[in-house]
Amino acid sequence: MQKLLCLRAWYTHLGKRQSHFKKLKCRSDVCTFCHKYDKVFLPSLRALLSQSESKMIAHQPDYWKAIQVYWNSLKLQGKTDPDDQCSLQYVRAAIKYMRRMLAARAALPVPDVAGALGARLDFHKDEADSMAALAKANVILECCEHHFSGVKRQHGFREDKVDNLEHHCVDIQLDFMENMTTPLGPEEAQDWFWATARQSITTLGFYAHYWLNGVEHRQYFHFISDILNHDSAFAVQAFGDLLLRLGLSDQRTVLHVFADCGPHFRSYEFLWCLVEVCKSKFPTVFLHFLLERHGKGLNDGQFGLQRRWAVDYARDHVISDVSDMKGALEAGAMMTMSLDPPPSWPFISHCGVYAGCETKVCGQTR
C-alpha cells in the first residue's frame, strides 16, 4: 500500500504539480467566511462565468447579447450590485435568462440538416451543465448575502448607538484583551527568558457611553488581573463594579450591552448578571452579540493604546506584577491626557455634544 504524504510534502507536491494552487494564509482575527469568499469563491465564480459564456458563444455567438443589454441598462440606472457580474443579482438573472433561452429553443423544430440534432443536443447539454454549476454558486451566494447583510445591519445599529445615543440610554461594550506578559523593563535580565519567570496579566476592557447633566460622556475602564480566566465570573464581577463606578441615576431606563459571541459572555451566568445586577437600575436591558470576527470596536483601539503605554513605561521602569502594570497604565493615561487634553466644556463634533474621553484604570486581583 502506498504511504500517504505528510501535510508538508503534500503542499510541496501541489506547489510543483499544480502551479495555480496557493495555500491560504488566514489571520486569526479575520472572519473565515469573508476570507474564503474573497480568496476562494470569487475567483472560482469568475472562472465559472467565463467558461459558461465561452461555451454558449461557441454554440450561438449572440447568446448573451440580450442579458448584457439588460444589465448595462440597470448599471446606468445605478440598480446593480457593486460586485457587478460576481453578485447574486447577476447570477440569478443569468440562470433565469438561460432557462428562458433553453425553453424557447426547445419549442423550435430541429432543422432538417445533417448534424443539426447532435448540435442541438450538445447545446442543451452544455447549457444544462452551466445552469447546474451556476445554481450551486447561487446557493453559496445566498449564504454569503445572508452573512453580509447581518454584518451590515449589525454595524449600522452599533454605529447609530455610538453617534446618536438617546439621553435615557446607556451604551456599554466589553471585551477581553490578549494577555500581556511580564516582567518588562529597560534591560532584560537573563532569568526573564525562562518560561517559569514570565507572568501573564489579563485585561477586561469596558467602553461606557452615557449622558449626564446634558453632557455626553465616553469613558474607558480597564480591569487588570493576574488570574488568567477569561470567564463569566470575572466579567460579572467587573460589570457590577463598573456600574458602581459610573454612579448613574434612575433617569436611565435602557441599557445596551455589546459583546462578542465568546463563551465567557454567551452564558447563563453573564445573563443572570444583567438580570439581577441591572434590574434595580434599568427596566430594559439589551444584550447584543457581535458576529464572530466582526466585533472590532472601540475596545480594541484602547487595547492597542494600553499596550503602547506599557511599552513606553518599561523603557525607564520595570513592570513585574499587577501593581506595576496599574502604575504604567495610569502614567500612560495621564501622559495621553496631557498631550491631547479634552476640553472642559461641551463642544460640537461628529458625535454631537460631549465632554471628552476619560480613561479609568482599575487594578483588580481576585
Short mmCIF file of C-alpha atoms in Angstrom, two decimals:
data_model
loop_
_atom_site.label_atom_id
_atom_site.label_comp_id
_atom_site.label_asym_id
_atom_site.label_seq_id
_atom_site.Cartn_x
_atom_site.Cartn_y
_atom_site.Cartn_z
CA MET A 1 0.00 0.00 0.00
CA GLN A 2 1.30 3.44 -0.89
CA LYS A 3 2.29 5.55 2.09
CA LEU A 4 0.29 8.74 2.49
CA LEU A 5 2.14 12.03 2.19
CA CYS A 6 2.55 14.23 5.21
CA LEU A 7 0.96 17.67 5.11
CA ARG A 8 4.19 19.49 4.26
CA ALA A 9 5.04 17.03 1.47
CA TRP A 10 1.51 17.37 0.11
CA TYR A 11 1.79 21.16 -0.08
CA THR A 12 5.18 20.79 -1.78
CA HIS A 13 3.70 18.38 -4.31
CA LEU A 14 0.82 20.74 -5.07
CA GLY A 15 3.21 23.66 -5.47
CA LYS A 16 5.23 21.75 -8.07
CA ARG A 17 2.45 19.96 -9.95
CA GLN A 18 -0.36 22.50 -9.62
CA SER A 19 1.03 25.96 -10.27
CA HIS A 20 -2.34 27.63 -9.66
CA PHE A 21 -2.53 26.26 -6.11
CA LYS A 22 -1.98 28.80 -3.34
CA LYS A 23 -2.08 27.94 0.32
CA LEU A 24 -4.47 30.22 2.19
CA LYS A 25 -2.99 32.25 4.99
CA CYS A 26 -5.83 33.46 7.18
CA ARG A 27 -5.04 35.61 10.19
CA SER A 28 -6.73 34.65 13.42
CA ASP A 29 -8.62 37.95 13.65
CA VAL A 30 -10.12 37.69 10.15
CA CYS A 31 -13.55 36.22 9.52
CA THR A 32 -13.03 32.82 7.89
CA PHE A 33 -16.27 33.18 5.97
CA CYS A 34 -15.29 36.53 4.44
CA HIS A 35 -11.71 35.38 3.82
CA LYS A 36 -12.81 32.32 1.84
CA TYR A 37 -15.34 34.43 -0.05
CA ASP A 38 -12.62 36.83 -1.22
CA LYS A 39 -9.80 34.36 -1.80
CA VAL A 40 -11.58 31.20 -2.93
CA PHE A 41 -15.15 31.72 -4.06
CA LEU A 42 -14.89 34.94 -6.09
CA PRO A 43 -12.01 33.67 -8.30
CA SER A 44 -13.85 30.39 -8.90
CA LEU A 45 -17.06 32.28 -9.72
CA ARG A 46 -15.27 34.47 -12.25
CA ALA A 47 -13.80 31.38 -13.90
CA LEU A 48 -17.22 29.69 -13.94
CA LEU A 49 -18.91 32.69 -15.56
CA SER A 50 -16.15 32.94 -18.15
CA GLN A 51 -16.43 29.24 -19.01
CA SER A 52 -20.21 29.44 -19.26
CA GLU A 53 -20.04 32.44 -21.57
CA SER A 54 -17.43 30.75 -23.78
CA LYS A 55 -19.48 27.56 -24.10
CA MET A 56 -22.65 29.40 -25.05
CA ILE A 57 -20.89 31.72 -27.51
CA ALA A 58 -19.35 28.68 -29.20
CA HIS A 59 -22.86 27.44 -29.99
CA GLN A 60 -24.55 30.82 -30.55
CA PRO A 61 -22.38 33.96 -30.90
CA ASP A 62 -25.13 36.38 -29.83
CA TYR A 63 -26.34 34.23 -26.92
CA TRP A 64 -25.54 36.78 -24.17
CA LYS A 65 -26.46 39.90 -26.13
CA ALA A 66 -29.91 40.39 -24.58
CA ILE A 67 -28.79 39.96 -20.97
CA GLN A 68 -25.80 42.25 -21.49
CA VAL A 69 -28.08 44.98 -22.82
CA TYR A 70 -30.40 44.49 -19.85
CA TRP A 71 -27.53 44.52 -17.34
CA ASN A 72 -25.94 47.64 -18.84
CA SER A 73 -29.27 49.47 -18.64
CA LEU A 74 -29.55 48.58 -14.95
CA LYS A 75 -25.98 49.73 -14.40
CA LEU A 76 -26.71 53.11 -15.96
CA GLN A 77 -29.66 53.48 -13.59
CA GLY A 78 -27.47 52.58 -10.60
CA LYS A 79 -29.53 49.50 -9.78
CA THR A 80 -26.77 46.89 -9.96
CA ASP A 81 -24.80 45.37 -7.12
CA PRO A 82 -21.28 46.79 -6.52
CA ASP A 83 -19.82 43.33 -7.21
CA ASP A 84 -21.19 43.61 -10.75
CA GLN A 85 -21.28 40.22 -12.50
CA CYS A 86 -19.98 38.37 -9.43
CA SER A 87 -23.06 39.34 -7.46
CA LEU A 88 -26.08 37.30 -6.51
CA GLN A 89 -28.22 39.64 -8.59
CA TYR A 90 -26.36 38.83 -11.81
CA VAL A 91 -26.13 35.07 -11.19
CA ARG A 92 -29.88 34.89 -10.58
CA ALA A 93 -30.54 36.89 -13.74
CA ALA A 94 -28.17 34.66 -15.74
CA ILE A 95 -29.88 31.46 -14.55
CA LYS A 96 -33.32 32.86 -15.34
CA TYR A 97 -32.13 34.03 -18.75
CA MET A 98 -30.59 30.64 -19.62
CA ARG A 99 -33.78 28.81 -18.63
CA ARG A 100 -35.80 31.10 -20.86
CA MET A 101 -33.40 30.59 -23.76
CA LEU A 102 -33.48 26.82 -23.27
CA ALA A 103 -37.28 26.73 -23.22
CA ALA A 104 -37.51 28.93 -26.32
CA ARG A 105 -35.07 26.74 -28.26
CA ALA A 106 -36.84 23.54 -27.21
CA ALA A 107 -40.06 24.85 -28.76
CA LEU A 108 -38.38 25.33 -32.15
CA PRO A 109 -38.21 22.44 -34.63
CA VAL A 110 -34.83 20.91 -35.37
CA PRO A 111 -33.55 21.99 -38.82
CA ASP A 112 -33.52 19.23 -41.42
CA VAL A 113 -29.76 19.42 -41.80
CA ALA A 114 -27.16 16.76 -41.21
CA GLY A 115 -25.75 17.01 -37.69
CA ALA A 116 -28.34 19.54 -36.52
CA LEU A 117 -29.84 17.19 -33.94
CA GLY A 118 -26.43 16.35 -32.47
CA ALA A 119 -25.51 20.04 -32.31
CA ARG A 120 -28.83 20.81 -30.59
CA LEU A 121 -28.23 18.07 -28.01
CA ASP A 122 -24.69 19.29 -27.34
CA PHE A 123 -26.03 22.82 -26.93
CA HIS A 124 -28.67 21.62 -24.47
CA LYS A 125 -26.10 19.61 -22.51
CA ASP A 126 -23.64 22.50 -22.18
CA GLU A 127 -26.47 24.83 -21.24
CA ALA A 128 -27.80 22.44 -18.59
CA ASP A 129 -24.31 21.91 -17.14
CA SER A 130 -23.72 25.65 -16.93
CA MET A 131 -27.07 26.22 -15.24
CA ALA A 132 -26.36 23.47 -12.71
CA ALA A 133 -22.96 24.99 -11.87
CA LEU A 134 -24.46 28.47 -11.57
CA ALA A 135 -27.23 27.09 -9.37
CA LYS A 136 -24.62 25.77 -6.92
CA ALA A 137 -22.88 29.14 -6.96
CA ASN A 138 -26.26 30.79 -6.39
CA VAL A 139 -26.75 28.80 -3.17
CA ILE A 140 -23.33 29.87 -1.89
CA LEU A 141 -24.02 33.48 -2.82
CA GLU A 142 -27.31 33.39 -0.91
CA CYS A 143 -25.43 32.23 2.20
CA CYS A 144 -22.85 34.97 1.70
CA GLU A 145 -25.58 37.56 1.20
CA HIS A 146 -27.20 36.48 4.47
CA HIS A 147 -23.86 36.80 6.28
CA PHE A 148 -23.01 40.19 4.77
CA SER A 149 -26.47 41.62 5.39
CA GLY A 150 -26.22 40.56 9.04
CA VAL A 151 -22.83 42.21 9.39
CA LYS A 152 -24.02 45.40 7.68
CA ARG A 153 -27.21 45.58 9.75
CA GLN A 154 -25.32 44.98 12.99
CA HIS A 155 -22.60 47.52 12.22
CA GLY A 156 -25.21 50.09 11.28
CA PHE A 157 -27.03 49.59 14.56
CA ARG A 158 -23.77 49.76 16.53
CA GLU A 159 -22.61 52.96 14.82
CA ASP A 160 -26.00 54.54 15.41
CA LYS A 161 -25.65 53.93 19.15
CA VAL A 162 -22.16 55.42 19.12
CA ASP A 163 -23.17 58.53 17.18
CA ASN A 164 -26.78 59.09 18.28
CA LEU A 165 -27.27 57.75 21.79
CA GLU A 166 -30.56 58.72 23.40
CA HIS A 167 -30.41 60.57 26.72
CA HIS A 168 -32.23 57.79 28.58
CA CYS A 169 -29.90 55.05 27.28
CA VAL A 170 -26.52 53.73 28.41
CA ASP A 171 -24.18 52.04 25.94
CA ILE A 172 -21.55 49.61 27.26
CA GLN A 173 -19.21 47.44 25.21
CA LEU A 174 -16.79 44.98 26.81
CA ASP A 175 -14.09 42.67 25.55
CA PHE A 176 -11.07 40.74 26.76
CA MET A 177 -7.62 41.80 25.66
CA GLU A 178 -4.90 39.38 24.64
CA ASN A 179 -2.79 38.63 27.70
CA MET A 180 0.37 40.65 28.31
CA THR A 181 3.43 39.05 29.88
CA THR A 182 5.79 40.49 32.47
CA PRO A 183 8.49 41.29 33.53
CA LEU A 184 9.16 44.20 31.20
CA GLY A 185 11.94 46.71 31.65
CA PRO A 186 14.67 48.80 30.05
CA GLU A 187 17.16 45.93 30.37
CA GLU A 188 16.10 42.31 30.18
CA ALA A 189 17.55 40.09 32.87
CA GLN A 190 18.82 36.67 31.92
CA ASP A 191 16.28 34.80 34.04
CA TRP A 192 13.39 36.61 32.30
CA PHE A 193 13.74 34.30 29.31
CA TRP A 194 12.68 31.26 31.33
CA ALA A 195 9.01 30.43 30.88
CA THR A 196 8.55 29.94 34.62
CA ALA A 197 9.72 33.52 35.21
CA ARG A 198 7.06 35.04 32.97
CA GLN A 199 3.74 36.18 34.42
CA SER A 200 0.69 36.90 32.30
CA ILE A 201 -1.79 39.66 33.01
CA THR A 202 -5.28 39.68 31.57
CA THR A 203 -7.34 42.79 30.84
CA LEU A 204 -11.09 43.20 30.56
CA GLY A 205 -11.92 46.49 28.87
CA PHE A 206 -15.17 48.44 29.06
CA TYR A 207 -16.38 51.31 26.90
CA ALA A 208 -19.15 53.29 28.64
CA HIS A 209 -21.22 55.89 26.82
CA TYR A 210 -24.00 57.88 28.52
CA TRP A 211 -25.46 61.33 29.10
CA LEU A 212 -25.11 63.19 32.39
CA ASN A 213 -26.49 66.68 33.07
CA GLY A 214 -26.85 67.37 29.36
CA VAL A 215 -23.25 66.36 28.61
CA GLU A 216 -22.27 63.26 26.66
CA HIS A 217 -19.66 61.10 28.42
CA ARG A 218 -17.43 58.44 26.88
CA GLN A 219 -15.25 56.52 29.31
CA TYR A 220 -12.87 53.58 29.12
CA PHE A 221 -12.29 51.21 32.03
CA HIS A 222 -9.53 48.61 32.24
CA PHE A 223 -9.82 45.80 34.78
CA ILE A 224 -6.46 44.03 35.05
CA SER A 225 -5.78 40.80 36.91
CA ASP A 226 -3.11 38.13 37.22
CA ILE A 227 -5.84 35.48 37.16
CA LEU A 228 -6.00 34.39 33.54
CA ASN A 229 -9.52 33.01 33.46
CA HIS A 230 -11.41 34.70 30.65
CA ASP A 231 -14.65 33.50 32.17
CA SER A 232 -18.08 34.79 33.08
CA ALA A 233 -17.20 35.15 36.78
CA PHE A 234 -14.56 37.77 36.01
CA ALA A 235 -16.90 39.59 33.60
CA VAL A 236 -19.77 39.56 36.11
CA GLN A 237 -17.65 40.92 38.96
CA ALA A 238 -16.12 43.63 36.78
CA PHE A 239 -19.51 44.59 35.32
CA GLY A 240 -21.00 45.08 38.78
CA ASP A 241 -18.03 47.19 39.82
CA LEU A 242 -18.37 49.26 36.65
CA LEU A 243 -21.98 50.18 37.42
CA LEU A 244 -20.96 51.33 40.90
CA ARG A 245 -18.18 53.48 39.47
CA LEU A 246 -20.48 55.09 36.92
CA GLY A 247 -22.96 56.10 39.63
CA LEU A 248 -25.83 56.58 37.21
CA SER A 249 -29.16 57.96 38.38
CA ASP A 250 -32.58 56.41 37.86
CA GLN A 251 -33.22 58.56 34.79
CA ARG A 252 -31.65 55.89 32.56
CA THR A 253 -34.20 53.32 31.55
CA VAL A 254 -32.44 51.35 28.79
CA LEU A 255 -29.07 49.60 28.89
CA HIS A 256 -27.39 48.32 25.72
CA VAL A 257 -24.55 45.84 26.27
CA PHE A 258 -22.40 44.83 23.29
CA ALA A 259 -20.07 41.83 23.49
CA ASP A 260 -18.55 39.24 21.21
CA CYS A 261 -20.01 35.76 20.94
CA GLY A 262 -17.36 34.13 23.13
CA PRO A 263 -18.50 31.63 25.78
CA HIS A 264 -17.47 33.98 28.61
CA PHE A 265 -20.23 36.39 27.54
CA ARG A 266 -22.68 33.99 25.92
CA SER A 267 -23.52 32.17 29.13
CA TYR A 268 -26.36 31.95 31.63
CA GLU A 269 -24.05 33.29 34.34
CA PHE A 270 -23.43 36.54 32.49
CA LEU A 271 -27.10 36.77 31.55
CA TRP A 272 -28.01 36.35 35.22
CA CYS A 273 -25.71 39.28 36.00
CA LEU A 274 -27.60 41.53 33.60
CA VAL A 275 -30.93 40.44 35.09
CA GLU A 276 -30.07 40.55 38.80
CA VAL A 277 -27.50 43.34 38.93
CA CYS A 278 -29.17 45.68 36.46
CA LYS A 279 -32.86 45.19 37.24
CA SER A 280 -32.76 47.76 40.03
CA LYS A 281 -31.20 50.38 37.73
CA PHE A 282 -32.52 49.65 34.24
CA PRO A 283 -36.04 48.42 33.48
CA THR A 284 -34.93 47.34 30.00
CA VAL A 285 -31.62 45.64 29.17
CA PHE A 286 -30.46 44.52 25.72
CA LEU A 287 -27.55 42.11 25.27
CA HIS A 288 -26.14 42.27 21.72
CA PHE A 289 -23.75 39.60 20.49
CA LEU A 290 -21.47 40.74 17.68
CA LEU A 291 -20.84 38.31 14.84
CA GLU A 292 -17.74 36.17 15.05
CA ARG A 293 -14.61 38.00 13.82
CA HIS A 294 -16.71 41.13 13.27
CA GLY A 295 -16.63 42.55 16.79
CA LYS A 296 -13.82 45.05 16.35
CA GLY A 297 -14.71 48.23 18.17
CA LEU A 298 -13.55 50.98 20.46
CA ASN A 299 -12.18 48.48 22.98
CA ASP A 300 -9.63 47.17 20.50
CA GLY A 301 -8.29 50.65 19.85
CA GLN A 302 -7.95 51.23 23.56
CA PHE A 303 -6.16 47.89 23.99
CA GLY A 304 -3.58 49.00 21.45
CA LEU A 305 -3.11 52.21 23.39
CA GLN A 306 -2.72 50.24 26.62
CA ARG A 307 -0.01 48.08 25.09
CA ARG A 308 1.84 51.20 23.96
CA TRP A 309 1.56 52.71 27.44
CA ALA A 310 3.15 49.60 28.94
CA VAL A 311 6.00 49.59 26.40
CA ASP A 312 6.72 53.29 26.92
CA TYR A 313 6.69 52.90 30.70
CA ALA A 314 9.01 49.88 30.51
CA ARG A 315 11.72 51.98 28.88
CA ASP A 316 12.51 53.55 32.25
CA HIS A 317 10.84 51.23 34.78
CA VAL A 318 10.43 47.54 35.46
CA ILE A 319 6.93 46.07 35.26
CA SER A 320 6.89 42.83 37.23
CA ASP A 321 3.35 42.46 38.63
CA VAL A 322 -0.19 43.80 38.52
CA SER A 323 0.57 46.83 40.69
CA ASP A 324 3.41 47.87 38.38
CA MET A 325 1.15 47.41 35.37
CA LYS A 326 -1.50 49.55 37.05
CA GLY A 327 1.08 52.29 37.59
CA ALA A 328 2.22 52.03 33.98
CA LEU A 329 -1.31 52.42 32.66
CA GLU A 330 -2.05 55.33 34.98
CA ALA A 331 1.13 57.09 33.87
CA GLY A 332 0.33 56.43 30.22
CA ALA A 333 -3.22 57.70 30.64
CA MET A 334 -2.01 60.89 32.31
CA MET A 335 0.56 61.45 29.57
CA THR A 336 -2.04 60.93 26.85
CA MET A 337 -4.46 63.32 28.55
CA SER A 338 -1.71 65.95 28.88
CA LEU A 339 -0.67 65.65 25.22
CA ASP A 340 -4.24 65.61 23.93
CA PRO A 341 -6.42 67.05 26.70
CA PRO A 342 -10.20 67.06 26.31
CA PRO A 343 -11.88 70.44 26.69
CA SER A 344 -13.53 71.27 29.98
CA TRP A 345 -16.75 72.32 28.25
CA PRO A 346 -19.15 70.58 25.88
CA PHE A 347 -18.22 71.00 22.25
CA ILE A 348 -19.58 70.01 18.87
CA SER A 349 -18.03 67.11 16.98
CA HIS A 350 -19.14 64.35 14.66
CA CYS A 351 -20.60 62.60 17.72
CA GLY A 352 -22.57 65.61 18.89
CA VAL A 353 -22.07 67.40 22.18
CA TYR A 354 -19.81 65.62 24.66
CA ALA A 355 -17.21 66.40 27.32
CA GLY A 356 -14.29 64.38 26.05
CA CYS A 357 -12.97 60.90 26.69
CA GLU A 358 -11.75 59.79 30.07
CA THR A 359 -9.70 56.73 30.96
CA LYS A 360 -10.12 54.74 34.15
CA VAL A 361 -7.58 52.12 35.20
CA CYS A 362 -8.74 49.61 37.78
CA GLY A 363 -6.32 47.11 39.25
CA GLN A 364 -8.17 44.01 40.33
CA THR A 365 -6.83 40.84 41.90
CA ARG A 366 -9.45 38.30 42.79
#
